[in-house]
Each structure stands twice: as structure tokens, then as C-alpha cells.
Amino acid sequence: MNERIGDEMNQGSEKTGSDNLFHLGEFRTLWTAYAQSVLGDQLARVALSLLVFERTDSPGWTAATYALTTLPALLSGVLLSGLADRFPRRTVMISCDLVRMVLVGLMALPGMPLPLLAGLLVLAQLAEAPFGAAQGALLPTVLGAQRYERGQRVMQITHQTGQLVGFAGGGLLAAWLGSNLSLGVNALTFLFSAALIRFGVKARPSATADARKPRLGAQVGGAAALIWSDRRLRSLLALGWLAGFVVLPEGLAAPFADEAGGGAYSVGLLLASHPAGMVLGAAVLGRAKVGDEARRRLLGPLAIGANLPLLAYWLDPGVGVAMFLLLVAGVCSAYQITAGATFVLLTPVDRRGQALGLARSGVTAMQGAGVALGGVATELSGSSANTIGASGLLGVLCAIFAAVAWGRARGADAQLIPRRA
């Protein structure tokens, strides 16, 4: 694996002498495709919610439809992410984009029955995991190990900024265009993404030789065994899954705003605070004059810091204070970029897609379980603030264990962790 990492570092150095990632044509293409897709997806989520609520007048059906935009990724992350290792990654990305274009285009047709609409939505979301796995596994090849973490930071900032823009303007744009036309716009973003990748990304062979391609069950089991057998990957995975605690204030934003005496506008502000903090944290960590190894040493403290502000919810803060707490938690949560980049670089090239799929499915499961359990706890306790505070305490304790595990793994195997040249 060290030779493979060295090859990628040399490859990244040979491609360009500039420190500007956007001087790399392939990265520029991948970023453009990703950025416009994120905005299109945010618009589609708002449009779907409006469409279902208009036709059913049911908050329950509206919430269930919104959940369908994320939950299928849990299944496809385990079962379909391995396609990124079995087939050429560019081909997987283009195929997923074209499949989603057709399915979302059908969803945009006026008068589509709601059961069929839900089925099309599930199918479209199933294609998200193999696309993300292929993109995540391809980036180290495009950028090299030297620039990979910076590339991940740019992608994360783009994602969080897209969420902020979506929260701020998605509703207005969907109301202006109408639900069906908004879905049609999202379908076009997939077509545009497929065209960009087809003509802007080099064709490369699959990561796994044809003679060595394992069966699906063996591929999933092999990736799980790889992660479990490597204490560095195990501890990095634990650090990533801590997102299940930090997401709870998002799931309880509406009831908390009501308890704190805020209006409907305050829900959007609370939802935007954590993504804004992550954008700020990613920018600060990226510009700070510290090396990759220093950022890796900070993973544990920052993971604890991402959960620590939630303890202050026990003091029944107002909306303004809660926004500040979430902003701080978001700044610290930017450690996820370094943790994720290190996880990818430590994973063998021919197994990155499946390993990424398992890791991301775990994050989705933890976030879903965290919000669901938080909702039950709030029903029982009658206080969303106390529930968030308790989640913060549990998150801090788990973060301490994960930080200790990572510190030991990094200390023992520091020579095997990729560094800058």
C-alpha cells in the first residue's frame, strides 16, 4: 500500500506545478458537475415536499417523502458502492447520472400518481451511492495524495454552501418555477453532469482486474473485514460516525425553536448554522499553516469539540445562543474532512469504492437512528433542549473513546500514514 500511495503522490506532482486545484482540468470538471448537482438536489427536495403537501395536505406524507431522499442510500451504500471497484469509475458515474436523469424526468411529469412518484424517487436515490463511491475513489487518482485532502475540503465546502443556498433560496425558486418544472431542472443537472464527466474526465480501466472480480457478498464482506482488521480504519470510521450525535439539533430544530420562543424563520437559521460553521472550519483548517500530520493529531480534540457545545442546551439557550453553539460545533466538525481523506488514502485502491460505501452508509444509519431516538426521547421528556444536551454528553464520551483509539493507532503506525512530500 505504501508503494501505491507513493505512486499517487508522484502522479499528483507530475500533473501540475501549481497549488491551484482548479488548474487541473479533471478536478475542475468533477467540481463543476458536483456543484450544480448539489444545487439541483436541494431544489428537488424542496419541490418534492411542496408537491406532496399540495396534493395530500399531510405533514406526515411530506416528511416521509423527504426521508425517501436519503434513506435508500443506506441500502445502496452497502450493496451497490462496490460497482465503483468492479467497473471503470467514470463509466459508473455517467451511468448513474443518466439513470437519475430519466427517473427524475419521469417524476417531473404532471399528474404522476404519488405511489409511483415515491417508487421512482427510491430508484433514483439508489443510484446516488455508487456515484458518490466512484467519485470519492477517483479523486485521489486525479489529485494525487498530496492534494487529495485539499480537494476533499473544496468538495465539502461546496456541499455545505449548496445546503446554505438551498435553505435560503430553494423554497423561493421552487415556488417561482413550480414543483414539476423544478424537478425537470434537477433532471437536466444530471444530464449536464454526465456530459461534463464524459468529455472532461479521462477514461481509466476498472480498479479490479476482470479475473479477480469477487462476488457481491464476498466484496462487501471483504471490505468490512478490511476495515475491522485495521485499527487505523476502525478508529477513523468511529470518528466519522460521531456525526450521528451532532445531527440531532437539525432533526429537532422546529420543536426547539418553538420552545425557545422563536418564529418559523428561526428554524431555517438554526438549520443553516451548523453548515455555515463547517464551511468556516474547513476554510480555517485549509488555510492554517499546519501540515497533514498536525491536522491528524487534531482529529480527536476536534471530534470532542464538535459535541461539547451541545451540552449548553441544558441551560435552555435562546435561538441566538443556540445558533452560536451550532456554529462552533460546525467549525469543529470540519475534522471530518481530514478523517475521511485519511480513510480513503489508507484503503487499497481496488477496494475504495466498497469501503467508502460502507462508511457512508454507517454515517447515514447513525444520523437516522440519532434523529429517530432523539424524537422519541423528546416525546418522553417533553424538552428538545434536554434531549440535545444529553446527546451532546453521549457524543463527548464516545468521541473521547474514538480519539484515544485513533491516537494509539496513529502513534503505532505513523510511518504508514501518507504524508506530504
Tab-separated table of N, CA, C and O in Angstrom, residues 187-271:
chain	number	residue	atom	x	y	z
A	187	ALA	N	-33.496	17.147	-13.237
A	187	ALA	CA	-33.180	16.110	-14.223
A	187	ALA	C	-32.122	16.602	-15.206
A	187	ALA	O	-31.201	15.860	-15.581
A	188	LEU	N	-32.215	17.862	-15.608
A	188	LEU	CA	-31.230	18.422	-16.539
A	188	LEU	C	-29.844	18.529	-15.907
A	188	LEU	O	-28.831	18.408	-16.605
A	189	THR	N	-29.788	18.742	-14.579
A	189	THR	CA	-28.464	18.815	-13.932
A	189	THR	C	-27.741	17.475	-14.026
A	189	THR	O	-26.513	17.436	-14.150
A	190	PHE	N	-28.492	16.372	-13.993
A	190	PHE	CA	-27.854	15.055	-14.136
A	190	PHE	C	-27.324	14.862	-15.564
A	190	PHE	O	-26.256	14.299	-15.763
A	191	LEU	N	-28.084	15.338	-16.547
A	191	LEU	CA	-27.617	15.254	-17.935
A	191	LEU	C	-26.356	16.089	-18.120
A	191	LEU	O	-25.393	15.648	-18.768
A	192	PHE	N	-26.344	17.280	-17.565
A	192	PHE	CA	-25.187	18.165	-17.670
A	192	PHE	C	-23.979	17.533	-16.983
A	192	PHE	O	-22.854	17.575	-17.508
A	193	SER	N	-24.198	16.931	-15.818
A	193	SER	CA	-23.114	16.275	-15.092
A	193	SER	C	-22.532	15.121	-15.908
A	193	SER	O	-21.305	14.972	-16.012
A	194	ALA	N	-23.402	14.304	-16.508
A	194	ALA	CA	-22.933	13.166	-17.309
A	194	ALA	C	-22.103	13.644	-18.497
A	194	ALA	O	-21.060	13.055	-18.828
A	195	ALA	N	-22.549	14.727	-19.140
A	195	ALA	CA	-21.808	15.254	-20.290
A	195	ALA	C	-20.448	15.793	-19.860
A	195	ALA	O	-19.425	15.570	-20.531
A	196	LEU	N	-20.411	16.506	-18.749
A	196	LEU	CA	-19.141	17.042	-18.246
A	196	LEU	C	-18.143	15.921	-17.965
A	196	LEU	O	-16.977	15.990	-18.354
A	197	ILE	N	-18.619	14.888	-17.273
A	197	ILE	CA	-17.728	13.781	-16.903
A	197	ILE	C	-17.280	13.013	-18.146
A	197	ILE	O	-16.119	12.604	-18.251
A	198	ARG	N	-18.195	12.824	-19.092
A	198	ARG	CA	-17.842	12.080	-20.312
A	198	ARG	C	-16.716	12.771	-21.088
A	198	ARG	O	-15.790	12.124	-21.591
A	199	PHE	N	-16.778	14.085	-21.198
A	199	PHE	CA	-15.815	14.797	-22.035
A	199	PHE	C	-14.685	15.455	-21.244
A	199	PHE	O	-13.713	15.911	-21.844
A	200	GLY	N	-14.810	15.494	-19.907
A	200	GLY	CA	-13.791	16.185	-19.120
A	200	GLY	C	-12.977	15.306	-18.201
A	200	GLY	O	-12.043	15.790	-17.554
A	201	VAL	N	-13.316	14.016	-18.113
A	201	VAL	CA	-12.589	13.087	-17.246
A	201	VAL	C	-12.015	11.967	-18.099
A	201	VAL	O	-12.707	11.418	-18.966
A	202	LYS	N	-10.776	11.617	-17.851
A	202	LYS	CA	-10.106	10.589	-18.642
A	202	LYS	C	-10.710	9.211	-18.386
A	202	LYS	O	-11.125	8.897	-17.274
A	203	ALA	N	-10.727	8.410	-19.422
A	203	ALA	CA	-11.165	7.013	-19.289
A	203	ALA	C	-10.048	6.205	-18.656
A	203	ALA	O	-8.888	6.301	-19.054
A	204	ARG	N	-10.371	5.433	-17.646
A	204	ARG	CA	-9.405	4.576	-16.953
A	204	ARG	C	-10.016	3.197	-16.780
A	204	ARG	O	-11.241	3.061	-16.680
A	205	PRO	N	-9.204	2.164	-16.708
A	205	PRO	CA	-9.744	0.813	-16.500
A	205	PRO	C	-10.296	0.670	-15.082
A	205	PRO	O	-10.043	1.503	-14.209
A	206	SER	N	-11.046	-0.399	-14.863
A	206	SER	CA	-11.576	-0.653	-13.525
A	206	SER	C	-10.436	-0.935	-12.560
A	206	SER	O	-9.352	-1.374	-12.962
A	207	ALA	N	-10.695	-0.687	-11.283
A	207	ALA	CA	-9.656	-0.875	-10.267
A	207	ALA	C	-9.379	-2.346	-10.011
A	207	ALA	O	-8.291	-2.717	-9.569
A	208	THR	N	-10.362	-3.203	-10.300
A	208	THR	CA	-10.217	-4.635	-10.071
A	208	THR	C	-10.087	-5.353	-11.411
A	208	THR	O	-10.930	-5.161	-12.292
A	209	ALA	N	-9.044	-6.150	-11.556
A	209	ALA	CA	-8.855	-6.903	-12.798
A	209	ALA	C	-10.018	-7.863	-13.004
A	209	ALA	O	-10.580	-8.414	-12.053
A	210	ASP	N	-10.396	-8.068	-14.274
A	210	ASP	CA	-11.555	-8.917	-14.579
A	210	ASP	C	-11.457	-10.297	-13.928
A	210	ASP	O	-12.425	-10.837	-13.428
A	211	ALA	N	-10.252	-10.858	-13.905
A	211	ALA	CA	-10.080	-12.211	-13.372
A	211	ALA	C	-10.211	-12.251	-11.859
A	211	ALA	O	-10.399	-13.309	-11.279
A	212	ARG	N	-10.128	-11.094	-11.222
A	212	ARG	CA	-10.141	-11.071	-9.760
A	212	ARG	C	-11.441	-10.540	-9.188
A	212	ARG	O	-11.559	-10.374	-7.986
A	213	LYS	N	-12.417	-10.232	-10.019
A	213	LYS	CA	-13.641	-9.623	-9.518
A	213	LYS	C	-14.394	-10.605	-8.624
A	213	LYS	O	-14.847	-11.655	-9.073
A	214	PRO	N	-14.578	-10.260	-7.342
A	214	PRO	CA	-15.278	-11.160	-6.429
A	214	PRO	C	-16.785	-11.017	-6.565
A	214	PRO	O	-17.283	-10.057	-7.154
A	215	ARG	N	-17.506	-11.963	-6.011
A	215	ARG	CA	-18.951	-11.838	-5.955
A	215	ARG	C	-19.334	-10.731	-4.990
A	215	ARG	O	-18.541	-10.329	-4.141
A	216	LEU	N	-20.597	-10.263	-5.135
A	216	LEU	CA	-21.046	-9.125	-4.344
A	216	LEU	C	-20.889	-9.379	-2.847
A	216	LEU	O	-20.342	-8.555	-2.111
A	217	GLY	N	-21.365	-10.552	-2.373
A	217	GLY	CA	-21.281	-10.843	-0.941
A	217	GLY	C	-19.851	-10.873	-0.450
A	217	GLY	O	-19.536	-10.342	0.615
A	218	ALA	N	-18.979	-11.469	-1.252
A	218	ALA	CA	-17.569	-11.525	-0.865
A	218	ALA	C	-16.948	-10.142	-0.878
A	218	ALA	O	-16.092	-9.819	-0.047
A	219	GLN	N	-17.386	-9.292	-1.808
A	219	GLN	CA	-16.846	-7.943	-1.894
A	219	GLN	C	-17.240	-7.117	-0.674
A	219	GLN	O	-16.413	-6.426	-0.081
A	220	VAL	N	-18.512	-7.181	-0.279
A	220	VAL	CA	-18.979	-6.453	0.902
A	220	VAL	C	-18.298	-6.988	2.158
A	220	VAL	O	-17.794	-6.220	2.985
A	221	GLY	N	-18.265	-8.322	2.290
A	221	GLY	CA	-17.624	-8.918	3.463
A	221	GLY	C	-16.143	-8.618	3.527
A	221	GLY	O	-15.587	-8.378	4.606
A	222	GLY	N	-15.486	-8.598	2.365
A	222	GLY	CA	-14.063	-8.297	2.335
A	222	GLY	C	-13.771	-6.879	2.764
A	222	GLY	O	-12.799	-6.623	3.489
A	223	ALA	N	-14.615	-5.922	2.327
A	223	ALA	CA	-14.415	-4.531	2.727
A	223	ALA	C	-14.650	-4.362	4.224
A	223	ALA	O	-13.902	-3.644	4.910
A	224	ALA	N	-15.679	-5.034	4.749
A	224	ALA	CA	-15.941	-4.953	6.187
A	224	ALA	C	-14.788	-5.561	6.986
A	224	ALA	O	-14.363	-5.006	8.016
A	225	ALA	N	-14.271	-6.688	6.512
A	225	ALA	CA	-13.146	-7.320	7.205
A	225	ALA	C	-11.900	-6.454	7.143
A	225	ALA	O	-11.135	-6.377	8.108
A	226	LEU	N	-11.687	-5.795	6.009
A	226	LEU	CA	-10.541	-4.893	5.876
A	226	LEU	C	-10.602	-3.779	6.907
A	226	LEU	O	-9.614	-3.490	7.597
A	227	ILE	N	-11.768	-3.149	7.030
A	227	ILE	CA	-11.920	-2.040	7.985
A	227	ILE	C	-11.742	-2.543	9.416
A	227	ILE	O	-11.057	-1.920	10.228
A	228	TRP	N	-12.341	-3.688	9.725
A	228	TRP	CA	-12.286	-4.200	11.094
A	228	TRP	C	-10.877	-4.638	11.479
A	228	TRP	O	-10.470	-4.506	12.639
A	229	SER	N	-10.106	-5.128	10.522
A	229	SER	CA	-8.779	-5.655	10.830
A	229	SER	C	-7.714	-4.567	10.942
A	229	SER	O	-6.620	-4.828	11.450
A	230	ASP	N	-8.013	-3.363	10.486
A	230	ASP	CA	-7.048	-2.260	10.520
A	230	ASP	C	-7.500	-1.249	11.559
A	230	ASP	O	-8.518	-0.578	11.377
A	231	ARG	N	-6.776	-1.135	12.659
A	231	ARG	CA	-7.242	-0.265	13.749
A	231	ARG	C	-7.258	1.199	13.353
A	231	ARG	O	-8.016	1.996	13.921
A	232	ARG	N	-6.436	1.582	12.365
A	232	ARG	CA	-6.489	2.957	11.877
A	232	ARG	C	-7.824	3.217	11.199
A	232	ARG	O	-8.494	4.227	11.454
A	233	LEU	N	-8.242	2.300	10.314
A	233	LEU	CA	-9.517	2.462	9.624
A	233	LEU	C	-10.685	2.380	10.604
A	233	LEU	O	-11.660	3.129	10.489
A	234	ARG	N	-10.578	1.469	11.585
A	234	ARG	CA	-11.646	1.339	12.595
A	234	ARG	C	-11.846	2.641	13.355
A	234	ARG	O	-12.971	3.098	13.545
A	235	SER	N	-10.753	3.220	13.814
A	235	SER	CA	-10.861	4.434	14.624
A	235	SER	C	-11.312	5.624	13.785
A	235	SER	O	-12.092	6.469	14.246
A	236	LEU	N	-10.866	5.706	12.530
A	236	LEU	CA	-11.323	6.776	11.645
A	236	LEU	C	-12.814	6.632	11.359
A	236	LEU	O	-13.546	7.631	11.282
A	237	LEU	N	-13.278	5.393	11.192
A	237	LEU	CA	-14.697	5.156	10.973
A	237	LEU	C	-15.507	5.605	12.187
A	237	LEU	O	-16.565	6.233	12.053
A	238	ALA	N	-15.015	5.301	13.388
A	238	ALA	CA	-15.704	5.725	14.608
A	238	ALA	C	-15.780	7.249	14.693
A	238	ALA	O	-16.817	7.814	15.067
A	239	LEU	N	-14.702	7.925	14.328
A	239	LEU	CA	-14.701	9.391	14.335
A	239	LEU	C	-15.729	9.933	13.341
A	239	LEU	O	-16.409	10.929	13.614
A	240	GLY	N	-15.850	9.262	12.197
A	240	GLY	CA	-16.828	9.712	11.204
A	240	GLY	C	-18.258	9.480	11.649
A	240	GLY	O	-19.127	10.333	11.437
A	241	TRP	N	-18.509	8.362	12.297
A	241	TRP	CA	-19.873	8.034	12.701
A	241	TRP	C	-20.377	8.877	13.873
A	241	TRP	O	-21.559	8.840	14.202
A	242	LEU	N	-19.498	9.654	14.481
A	242	LEU	CA	-19.941	10.562	15.538
A	242	LEU	C	-20.911	11.619	15.014
A	242	LEU	O	-21.576	12.300	15.797
A	243	ALA	N	-21.006	11.734	13.690
A	243	ALA	CA	-21.961	12.674	13.100
A	243	ALA	C	-23.391	12.361	13.537
A	243	ALA	O	-24.265	13.231	13.493
A	244	GLY	N	-23.637	11.142	13.976
A	244	GLY	CA	-24.966	10.767	14.435
A	244	GLY	C	-25.432	11.546	15.651
A	244	GLY	O	-26.637	11.719	15.866
A	245	PHE	N	-24.489	12.043	16.454
A	245	PHE	CA	-24.853	12.853	17.624
A	245	PHE	C	-25.052	14.318	17.238
A	245	PHE	O	-25.981	14.978	17.692
A	246	VAL	N	-24.179	14.828	16.384
A	246	VAL	CA	-24.192	16.252	16.052
A	246	VAL	C	-25.390	16.618	15.189
A	246	VAL	O	-25.803	17.781	15.151
A	247	VAL	N	-25.985	15.633	14.487
A	247	VAL	CA	-27.097	15.936	13.590
A	247	VAL	C	-28.407	16.151	14.343
A	247	VAL	O	-29.367	16.701	13.786
A	248	LEU	N	-28.479	15.766	15.610
A	248	LEU	CA	-29.746	15.819	16.344
A	248	LEU	C	-30.363	17.220	16.398
A	248	LEU	O	-31.583	17.360	16.218
A	249	PRO	N	-29.578	18.299	16.651
A	249	PRO	CA	-30.204	19.627	16.654
A	249	PRO	C	-30.901	19.967	15.341
A	249	PRO	O	-31.870	20.734	15.337
A	250	GLU	N	-30.430	19.392	14.230
A	250	GLU	CA	-31.092	19.627	12.950
A	250	GLU	C	-32.459	18.956	12.936
A	250	GLU	O	-33.453	19.545	12.496
A	251	GLY	N	-32.521	17.717	13.416
A	251	GLY	CA	-33.787	16.999	13.431
A	251	GLY	C	-34.801	17.601	14.389
A	251	GLY	O	-36.009	17.449	14.195
A	252	LEU	N	-34.320	18.273	15.437
A	252	LEU	CA	-35.213	18.862	16.452
A	252	LEU	C	-35.268	20.379	16.346
A	252	LEU	O	-35.667	21.057	17.300
A	253	ALA	N	-34.870	20.933	15.197
A	253	ALA	CA	-34.814	22.390	15.051
A	253	ALA	C	-36.194	23.030	15.239
A	253	ALA	O	-36.325	24.059	15.918
A	254	ALA	N	-37.220	22.428	14.648
A	254	ALA	CA	-38.562	23.021	14.737
A	254	ALA	C	-39.107	23.016	16.173
A	254	ALA	O	-39.538	24.059	16.673
A	255	PRO	N	-39.107	21.865	16.883
A	255	PRO	CA	-39.604	21.902	18.261
A	255	PRO	C	-38.746	22.764	19.180
A	255	PRO	O	-39.261	23.421	20.088
A	256	PHE	N	-37.413	22.791	18.962
A	256	PHE	CA	-36.574	23.628	19.810
A	256	PHE	C	-36.891	25.103	19.590
A	256	PHE	O	-36.973	25.879	20.550
A	257	ALA	N	-37.057	25.507	18.334
A	257	ALA	CA	-37.373	26.899	18.048
A	257	ALA	C	-38.680	27.294	18.720
A	257	ALA	O	-38.816	28.408	19.260
A	258	ASP	N	-39.652	26.378	18.728
A	258	ASP	CA	-40.928	26.662	19.383
A	258	ASP	C	-40.739	26.810	20.890
A	258	ASP	O	-41.290	27.725	21.507
A	259	GLU	N	-39.939	25.927	21.489
A	259	GLU	CA	-39.676	26.009	22.936
A	259	GLU	C	-38.943	27.298	23.298
A	259	GLU	O	-39.177	27.887	24.354
A	260	ALA	N	-38.027	27.725	22.400
A	260	ALA	CA	-37.206	28.902	22.689
A	260	ALA	C	-37.917	30.206	22.353
A	260	ALA	O	-37.350	31.291	22.549
A	261	GLY	N	-39.138	30.113	21.848
A	261	GLY	CA	-39.906	31.323	21.549
A	261	GLY	C	-39.561	31.960	20.219
A	261	GLY	O	-39.891	33.122	19.982
A	262	GLY	N	-38.924	31.201	19.349
A	262	GLY	CA	-38.586	31.731	18.030
A	262	GLY	C	-39.712	31.494	17.044
A	262	GLY	O	-40.528	30.592	17.206
A	263	GLY	N	-39.730	32.304	15.980
A	263	GLY	CA	-40.731	32.134	14.941
A	263	GLY	C	-40.294	31.096	13.930
A	263	GLY	O	-39.249	30.448	14.065
A	264	ALA	N	-41.112	30.968	12.887
A	264	ALA	CA	-40.808	29.979	11.856
A	264	ALA	C	-39.484	30.287	11.164
A	264	ALA	O	-38.751	29.381	10.760
A	265	TYR	N	-39.154	31.591	11.038
A	265	TYR	CA	-37.902	31.967	10.362
A	265	TYR	C	-36.685	31.437	11.107
A	265	TYR	O	-35.635	31.172	10.505
A	266	SER	N	-36.801	31.261	12.439
A	266	SER	CA	-35.649	30.831	13.231
A	266	SER	C	-35.279	29.377	12.945
A	266	SER	O	-34.136	28.976	13.173
A	267	VAL	N	-36.222	28.569	12.441
A	267	VAL	CA	-35.908	27.175	12.109
A	267	VAL	C	-34.860	27.137	11.003
A	267	VAL	O	-33.865	26.394	11.076
A	268	GLY	N	-35.066	27.939	9.960
A	268	GLY	CA	-34.092	27.996	8.873
A	268	GLY	C	-32.732	28.480	9.338
A	268	GLY	O	-31.697	27.978	8.900
A	269	LEU	N	-32.713	29.465	10.253
A	269	LEU	CA	-31.442	29.977	10.770
A	269	LEU	C	-30.706	28.906	11.567
A	269	LEU	O	-29.482	28.767	11.464
A	270	LEU	N	-31.452	28.146	12.371
A	270	LEU	CA	-30.838	27.059	13.133
A	270	LEU	C	-30.287	25.978	12.207
A	270	LEU	O	-29.179	25.468	12.416
A	271	LEU	N	-31.045	25.639	11.162
A	271	LEU	CA	-30.590	24.623	10.220
A	271	LEU	C	-29.344	25.064	9.459
A	271	LEU	O	-28.490	24.250	9.108
